[in-house]
Amino acid sequence: VCEYLRSWLNAMYLKIRSLNGTLLQYWCCDVTIAELTRQTFEQAVSQCRYPLRGLVHCAGIGWVGDTIDFKIEEARQIIDVNLMGTWICAQAAVQLIQKHNLPASFVFIGTPTAAYSASKTGVHQLTRSLASEWGGSPNIPEIRVNSVSPGIIRTPMTADVLASGSLEEVFTENTMLKRLSQLRGGYRSESNGKHIQNKTTLMKTGT
């Protein structure tokens, strides 16, 4: 797990660590810094029992605001974290995967919805490009690259957004089941998703 350490994440980390048979390590990393990200990946993988076989990249930021007066520096930060952060992490991971010549699976997090949407649209296109480049390369083991667009999920990151006026009601009304979701599961990075490549899964049902 690579993230900025926050109180809620620390609690989640400790809870998972307490489960029987669970091995979880936490690494603090700014995904906008390429060299730091590469070093973090190398250190993390060096302490694993098995080679790196998968990447689930969901680092992302975003703020509520109108495009007409949205701060340029904040828009750049969103694109830097959401889009370039995805690219940097994918590069760091594939360099390690190539060393062991084993197939792998990447899952990126996009969005079904101004600056935030632009950054996540870039993630979708990056998914397509990497799926094409790494799905059948003679120099790199097969890597499946897909993305998930979950919409608004109840997480600590979205708590402030949902608390802003009537936004929760608006988001809820836009789901098919009229309720917000809690995302669970990860079949795209597991064996039962081994035939899935270059696929964006749109999740707006309120699971």
PDB file of C-alpha atoms in Angstrom:
ATOM      1  CA  VAL A   1       0.000   0.000   0.000  1.00  0.00           C
ATOM      2  CA  CYS A   2       1.522   3.333  -1.076  1.00  0.00           C
ATOM      3  CA  GLU A   3      -0.170   6.539   0.058  1.00  0.00           C
ATOM      4  CA  TYR A   4       0.225   9.610   2.202  1.00  0.00           C
ATOM      5  CA  LEU A   5      -0.325   8.468   5.762  1.00  0.00           C
ATOM      6  CA  ARG A   6      -3.560   9.852   7.195  1.00  0.00           C
ATOM      7  CA  SER A   7      -5.317   8.954  10.408  1.00  0.00           C
ATOM      8  CA  TRP A   8      -8.119   7.046   8.664  1.00  0.00           C
ATOM      9  CA  LEU A   9      -5.687   5.173   6.456  1.00  0.00           C
ATOM     10  CA  ASN A  10      -3.525   4.308   9.433  1.00  0.00           C
ATOM     11  CA  ALA A  11      -6.563   2.816  11.181  1.00  0.00           C
ATOM     12  CA  MET A  12      -7.440   0.814   8.062  1.00  0.00           C
ATOM     13  CA  TYR A  13      -3.843  -0.339   7.746  1.00  0.00           C
ATOM     14  CA  LEU A  14      -3.754  -1.564  11.345  1.00  0.00           C
ATOM     15  CA  LYS A  15      -7.094  -3.332  10.932  1.00  0.00           C
ATOM     16  CA  ILE A  16      -5.934  -5.250   7.854  1.00  0.00           C
ATOM     17  CA  ARG A  17      -2.640  -6.106   9.522  1.00  0.00           C
ATOM     18  CA  SER A  18      -4.578  -7.654  12.403  1.00  0.00           C
ATOM     19  CA  LEU A  19      -6.353 -10.177  10.164  1.00  0.00           C
ATOM     20  CA  ASN A  20      -5.073 -13.742  10.325  1.00  0.00           C
ATOM     21  CA  GLY A  21      -2.568 -14.575   7.629  1.00  0.00           C
ATOM     22  CA  THR A  22      -2.521 -11.071   6.179  1.00  0.00           C
ATOM     23  CA  LEU A  23       0.785  -9.483   5.234  1.00  0.00           C
ATOM     24  CA  LEU A  24       0.500  -5.781   4.467  1.00  0.00           C
ATOM     25  CA  GLN A  25       3.232  -3.186   4.238  1.00  0.00           C
ATOM     26  CA  TYR A  26       2.727   0.568   4.081  1.00  0.00           C
ATOM     27  CA  TRP A  27       4.912   2.936   2.084  1.00  0.00           C
ATOM     28  CA  CYS A  28       4.525   6.715   1.955  1.00  0.00           C
ATOM     29  CA  CYS A  29       5.037   8.017  -1.581  1.00  0.00           C
ATOM     30  CA  ASP A  30       4.339  11.139  -3.657  1.00  0.00           C
ATOM     31  CA  VAL A  31       3.420   9.661  -7.034  1.00  0.00           C
ATOM     32  CA  THR A  32       4.204  12.920  -8.842  1.00  0.00           C
ATOM     33  CA  ILE A  33       7.927  12.452  -8.126  1.00  0.00           C
ATOM     34  CA  ALA A  34       9.220   9.813 -10.539  1.00  0.00           C
ATOM     35  CA  GLU A  35      12.495   8.936  -8.818  1.00  0.00           C
ATOM     36  CA  LEU A  36      10.869   8.696  -5.390  1.00  0.00           C
ATOM     37  CA  THR A  37       8.143   6.471  -6.815  1.00  0.00           C
ATOM     38  CA  ARG A  38      10.668   4.201  -8.516  1.00  0.00           C
ATOM     39  CA  GLN A  39      12.678   3.855  -5.311  1.00  0.00           C
ATOM     40  CA  THR A  40       9.536   3.162  -3.293  1.00  0.00           C
ATOM     41  CA  PHE A  41       8.460   0.406  -5.676  1.00  0.00           C
ATOM     42  CA  GLU A  42      11.916  -1.165  -5.588  1.00  0.00           C
ATOM     43  CA  GLN A  43      12.057  -1.112  -1.788  1.00  0.00           C
ATOM     44  CA  ALA A  44       8.546  -2.492  -1.437  1.00  0.00           C
ATOM     45  CA  VAL A  45       9.036  -5.311  -3.932  1.00  0.00           C
ATOM     46  CA  SER A  46      12.383  -6.254  -2.379  1.00  0.00           C
ATOM     47  CA  GLN A  47      10.536  -7.165   0.822  1.00  0.00           C
ATOM     48  CA  CYS A  48       7.866  -9.270  -0.876  1.00  0.00           C
ATOM     49  CA  ARG A  49       8.002 -13.036  -1.026  1.00  0.00           C
ATOM     50  CA  TYR A  50       7.027 -13.097  -4.692  1.00  0.00           C
ATOM     51  CA  PRO A  51       7.735 -10.956  -7.782  1.00  0.00           C
ATOM     52  CA  LEU A  52       5.440  -8.065  -8.595  1.00  0.00           C
ATOM     53  CA  ARG A  53       2.460  -9.321 -10.599  1.00  0.00           C
ATOM     54  CA  GLY A  54      -0.094  -6.540 -10.296  1.00  0.00           C
ATOM     55  CA  LEU A  55      -0.739  -2.845  -9.768  1.00  0.00           C
ATOM     56  CA  VAL A  56      -3.953  -1.184  -8.598  1.00  0.00           C
ATOM     57  CA  HIS A  57      -3.410   2.554  -8.947  1.00  0.00           C
ATOM     58  CA  CYS A  58      -6.067   4.749  -7.356  1.00  0.00           C
ATOM     59  CA  ALA A  59      -4.125   7.823  -6.196  1.00  0.00           C
ATOM     60  CA  GLY A  60      -6.263  10.828  -7.059  1.00  0.00           C
ATOM     61  CA  ILE A  61      -7.326  14.266  -5.877  1.00  0.00           C
ATOM     62  CA  GLY A  62     -10.112  16.652  -6.827  1.00  0.00           C
ATOM     63  CA  TRP A  63     -12.039  19.700  -5.658  1.00  0.00           C
ATOM     64  CA  VAL A  64     -15.528  21.030  -6.259  1.00  0.00           C
ATOM     65  CA  GLY A  65     -15.634  24.307  -8.193  1.00  0.00           C
ATOM     66  CA  ASP A  66     -16.736  26.086 -11.358  1.00  0.00           C
ATOM     67  CA  THR A  67     -14.335  26.089 -14.304  1.00  0.00           C
ATOM     68  CA  ILE A  68     -14.782  29.854 -14.809  1.00  0.00           C
ATOM     69  CA  ASP A  69     -12.878  30.699 -11.624  1.00  0.00           C
ATOM     70  CA  PHE A  70     -11.116  27.420 -10.841  1.00  0.00           C
ATOM     71  CA  LYS A  71      -7.511  28.064  -9.784  1.00  0.00           C
ATOM     72  CA  ILE A  72      -5.016  27.125 -12.487  1.00  0.00           C
ATOM     73  CA  GLU A  73      -2.478  25.818  -9.966  1.00  0.00           C
ATOM     74  CA  GLU A  74      -5.094  23.491  -8.501  1.00  0.00           C
ATOM     75  CA  ALA A  75      -6.056  22.233 -11.971  1.00  0.00           C
ATOM     76  CA  ARG A  76      -2.396  21.506 -12.724  1.00  0.00           C
ATOM     77  CA  GLN A  77      -2.033  19.665  -9.424  1.00  0.00           C
ATOM     78  CA  ILE A  78      -5.053  17.499 -10.212  1.00  0.00           C
ATOM     79  CA  ILE A  79      -3.666  16.520 -13.613  1.00  0.00           C
ATOM     80  CA  ASP A  80      -0.201  15.968 -12.145  1.00  0.00           C
ATOM     81  CA  VAL A  81      -1.472  13.573  -9.483  1.00  0.00           C
ATOM     82  CA  ASN A  82      -4.289  11.846 -11.348  1.00  0.00           C
ATOM     83  CA  LEU A  83      -2.782  11.467 -14.820  1.00  0.00           C
ATOM     84  CA  MET A  84       0.991  11.792 -14.509  1.00  0.00           C
ATOM     85  CA  GLY A  85       0.897   9.877 -11.229  1.00  0.00           C
ATOM     86  CA  THR A  86      -0.729   6.972 -13.057  1.00  0.00           C
ATOM     87  CA  TRP A  87       1.906   7.070 -15.792  1.00  0.00           C
ATOM     88  CA  ILE A  88       4.785   7.274 -13.297  1.00  0.00           C
ATOM     89  CA  CYS A  89       3.498   4.337 -11.245  1.00  0.00           C
ATOM     90  CA  ALA A  90       2.892   2.238 -14.361  1.00  0.00           C
ATOM     91  CA  GLN A  91       6.444   2.878 -15.532  1.00  0.00           C
ATOM     92  CA  ALA A  92       7.927   2.030 -12.133  1.00  0.00           C
ATOM     93  CA  ALA A  93       5.933  -1.193 -11.986  1.00  0.00           C
ATOM     94  CA  VAL A  94       6.642  -2.415 -15.521  1.00  0.00           C
ATOM     95  CA  GLN A  95      10.389  -1.949 -15.048  1.00  0.00           C
ATOM     96  CA  LEU A  96      10.268  -4.372 -12.110  1.00  0.00           C
ATOM     97  CA  ILE A  97       7.941  -6.802 -13.873  1.00  0.00           C
ATOM     98  CA  GLN A  98      10.213  -6.967 -16.904  1.00  0.00           C
ATOM     99  CA  LYS A  99      13.081  -8.246 -14.734  1.00  0.00           C
ATOM    100  CA  HIS A 100      11.157 -11.405 -13.805  1.00  0.00           C
ATOM    101  CA  ASN A 101       9.468 -11.933 -17.190  1.00  0.00           C
ATOM    102  CA  LEU A 102       6.103 -12.858 -15.643  1.00  0.00           C
ATOM    103  CA  PRO A 103       2.624 -11.769 -16.795  1.00  0.00           C
ATOM    104  CA  ALA A 104       0.857  -9.141 -14.718  1.00  0.00           C
ATOM    105  CA  SER A 105      -2.301  -7.078 -14.431  1.00  0.00           C
ATOM    106  CA  PHE A 106      -2.770  -3.332 -13.949  1.00  0.00           C
ATOM    107  CA  VAL A 107      -5.992  -1.640 -12.854  1.00  0.00           C
ATOM    108  CA  PHE A 108      -6.394   2.150 -12.962  1.00  0.00           C
ATOM    109  CA  ILE A 109      -9.212   4.225 -11.496  1.00  0.00           C
ATOM    110  CA  GLY A 110     -10.979   6.615 -13.885  1.00  0.00           C
ATOM    111  CA  THR A 111     -14.268   8.497 -13.660  1.00  0.00           C
ATOM    112  CA  PRO A 112     -17.662   8.364 -15.434  1.00  0.00           C
ATOM    113  CA  THR A 113     -18.183  12.199 -15.072  1.00  0.00           C
ATOM    114  CA  ALA A 114     -13.573  20.137 -15.801  1.00  0.00           C
ATOM    115  CA  ALA A 115     -10.037  19.581 -14.426  1.00  0.00           C
ATOM    116  CA  TYR A 116     -10.781  16.323 -12.607  1.00  0.00           C
ATOM    117  CA  SER A 117     -12.645  14.835 -15.555  1.00  0.00           C
ATOM    118  CA  ALA A 118      -9.886  15.884 -17.956  1.00  0.00           C
ATOM    119  CA  SER A 119      -7.250  14.173 -15.833  1.00  0.00           C
ATOM    120  CA  LYS A 120      -9.274  10.969 -15.566  1.00  0.00           C
ATOM    121  CA  THR A 121     -10.097  11.013 -19.289  1.00  0.00           C
ATOM    122  CA  GLY A 122      -6.345  10.979 -19.746  1.00  0.00           C
ATOM    123  CA  VAL A 123      -6.221   7.885 -17.524  1.00  0.00           C
ATOM    124  CA  HIS A 124      -8.702   6.126 -19.828  1.00  0.00           C
ATOM    125  CA  GLN A 125      -6.587   6.897 -22.894  1.00  0.00           C
ATOM    126  CA  LEU A 126      -3.432   5.867 -21.054  1.00  0.00           C
ATOM    127  CA  THR A 127      -5.158   2.563 -20.261  1.00  0.00           C
ATOM    128  CA  ARG A 128      -5.794   1.995 -23.968  1.00  0.00           C
ATOM    129  CA  SER A 129      -2.245   2.909 -24.961  1.00  0.00           C
ATOM    130  CA  LEU A 130      -0.562   0.721 -22.336  1.00  0.00           C
ATOM    131  CA  ALA A 131      -2.913  -2.190 -23.025  1.00  0.00           C
ATOM    132  CA  SER A 132      -1.862  -2.056 -26.669  1.00  0.00           C
ATOM    133  CA  GLU A 133       1.838  -1.568 -25.941  1.00  0.00           C
ATOM    134  CA  TRP A 134       2.217  -4.136 -23.169  1.00  0.00           C
ATOM    135  CA  GLY A 135      -0.425  -6.683 -24.149  1.00  0.00           C
ATOM    136  CA  GLY A 136       1.654  -8.254 -26.899  1.00  0.00           C
ATOM    137  CA  SER A 137       5.168  -6.864 -26.632  1.00  0.00           C
ATOM    138  CA  PRO A 138       8.007  -9.292 -27.438  1.00  0.00           C
ATOM    139  CA  ASN A 139      10.216  -7.546 -24.877  1.00  0.00           C
ATOM    140  CA  ILE A 140       7.830  -7.381 -21.908  1.00  0.00           C
ATOM    141  CA  PRO A 141       5.769 -10.166 -20.288  1.00  0.00           C
ATOM    142  CA  GLU A 142       2.051  -9.949 -20.935  1.00  0.00           C
ATOM    143  CA  ILE A 143       0.454  -7.222 -18.828  1.00  0.00           C
ATOM    144  CA  ARG A 144      -3.296  -6.753 -18.815  1.00  0.00           C
ATOM    145  CA  VAL A 145      -4.248  -3.090 -18.375  1.00  0.00           C
ATOM    146  CA  ASN A 146      -7.815  -2.097 -17.494  1.00  0.00           C
ATOM    147  CA  SER A 147      -9.593   0.707 -15.674  1.00  0.00           C
ATOM    148  CA  VAL A 148     -12.580   1.061 -13.381  1.00  0.00           C
ATOM    149  CA  SER A 149     -14.864   4.115 -13.261  1.00  0.00           C
ATOM    150  CA  PRO A 150     -16.751   3.769  -9.992  1.00  0.00           C
ATOM    151  CA  GLY A 151     -18.405   7.176  -9.781  1.00  0.00           C
ATOM    152  CA  ILE A 152     -18.862   8.599  -6.294  1.00  0.00           C
ATOM    153  CA  ILE A 153     -17.920   6.061  -3.615  1.00  0.00           C
ATOM    154  CA  ARG A 154     -18.362   6.591   0.106  1.00  0.00           C
ATOM    155  CA  THR A 155     -14.786   7.019   1.295  1.00  0.00           C
ATOM    156  CA  PRO A 156     -13.005   9.407   3.653  1.00  0.00           C
ATOM    157  CA  MET A 157     -11.762  11.296   0.575  1.00  0.00           C
ATOM    158  CA  THR A 158     -15.307  12.012  -0.659  1.00  0.00           C
ATOM    159  CA  ALA A 159     -16.791  12.782   2.768  1.00  0.00           C
ATOM    160  CA  ASP A 160     -16.229  16.549   2.451  1.00  0.00           C
ATOM    161  CA  VAL A 161     -17.598  16.615  -1.102  1.00  0.00           C
ATOM    162  CA  LEU A 162     -20.749  14.743  -0.107  1.00  0.00           C
ATOM    163  CA  ALA A 163     -21.223  17.101   2.826  1.00  0.00           C
ATOM    164  CA  SER A 164     -21.278  20.126   0.494  1.00  0.00           C
ATOM    165  CA  GLY A 165     -24.898  21.268   0.249  1.00  0.00           C
ATOM    166  CA  SER A 166     -27.122  18.933  -1.738  1.00  0.00           C
ATOM    167  CA  LEU A 167     -24.346  17.208  -3.703  1.00  0.00           C
ATOM    168  CA  GLU A 168     -25.003  13.840  -2.087  1.00  0.00           C
ATOM    169  CA  GLU A 169     -28.614  13.994  -3.259  1.00  0.00           C
ATOM    170  CA  VAL A 170     -27.499  14.937  -6.783  1.00  0.00           C
ATOM    171  CA  PHE A 171     -24.971  12.104  -6.996  1.00  0.00           C
ATOM    172  CA  THR A 172     -27.434   9.610  -5.535  1.00  0.00           C
ATOM    173  CA  GLU A 173     -30.134  10.510  -8.052  1.00  0.00           C
ATOM    174  CA  ASN A 174     -27.679   9.845 -10.898  1.00  0.00           C
ATOM    175  CA  THR A 175     -27.201   6.195  -9.888  1.00  0.00           C
ATOM    176  CA  MET A 176     -29.452   3.427 -11.183  1.00  0.00           C
ATOM    177  CA  LEU A 177     -30.266   2.069  -7.738  1.00  0.00           C
ATOM    178  CA  LYS A 178     -30.515   5.519  -6.110  1.00  0.00           C
ATOM    179  CA  ARG A 179     -27.774   4.889  -3.594  1.00  0.00           C
ATOM    180  CA  LEU A 180     -24.039   5.545  -3.395  1.00  0.00           C
ATOM    181  CA  SER A 181     -21.540   2.744  -3.523  1.00  0.00           C
ATOM    182  CA  GLN A 182     -18.876   1.138  -1.406  1.00  0.00           C
ATOM    183  CA  LEU A 183     -16.323  -0.409  -3.750  1.00  0.00           C
ATOM    184  CA  ARG A 184     -15.173  -3.931  -2.998  1.00  0.00           C
ATOM    185  CA  GLY A 185     -13.415  -6.659  -4.936  1.00  0.00           C
ATOM    186  CA  GLY A 186     -10.704  -6.688  -7.586  1.00  0.00           C
ATOM    187  CA  TYR A 187     -11.360  -9.382 -10.183  1.00  0.00           C
ATOM    188  CA  ARG A 188      -9.608  -7.483 -12.971  1.00  0.00           C
ATOM    189  CA  SER A 189      -6.248  -8.030 -11.306  1.00  0.00           C
ATOM    190  CA  GLU A 190      -6.917 -11.694 -10.491  1.00  0.00           C
ATOM    191  CA  SER A 191      -7.004 -14.921 -12.491  1.00  0.00           C
ATOM    192  CA  ASN A 192     -10.743 -14.736 -13.197  1.00  0.00           C
ATOM    193  CA  GLY A 193     -10.116 -11.587 -15.227  1.00  0.00           C
ATOM    194  CA  LYS A 194      -7.235 -12.989 -17.262  1.00  0.00           C
ATOM    195  CA  HIS A 195      -9.008 -12.562 -20.604  1.00  0.00           C
ATOM    196  CA  ILE A 196      -9.938  -8.914 -20.004  1.00  0.00           C
ATOM    197  CA  GLN A 197      -7.770  -6.274 -21.682  1.00  0.00           C
ATOM    198  CA  ASN A 198      -8.251  -2.561 -22.456  1.00  0.00           C
ATOM    199  CA  LYS A 199     -11.623  -2.465 -20.712  1.00  0.00           C
ATOM    200  CA  THR A 200     -13.173   0.405 -18.764  1.00  0.00           C
ATOM    201  CA  THR A 201     -15.848  -0.781 -16.355  1.00  0.00           C
ATOM    202  CA  LEU A 202     -18.474   1.857 -15.633  1.00  0.00           C
ATOM    203  CA  MET A 203     -19.997   1.402 -12.189  1.00  0.00           C
ATOM    204  CA  LYS A 204     -22.979   3.665 -11.496  1.00  0.00           C
ATOM    205  CA  THR A 205     -25.469   1.252  -9.953  1.00  0.00           C
ATOM    206  CA  GLY A 206     -24.895   1.928  -6.260  1.00  0.00           C
ATOM    207  CA  THR A 207     -23.443  -1.389  -5.166  1.00  0.00           C
TER     208      THR A 207
END
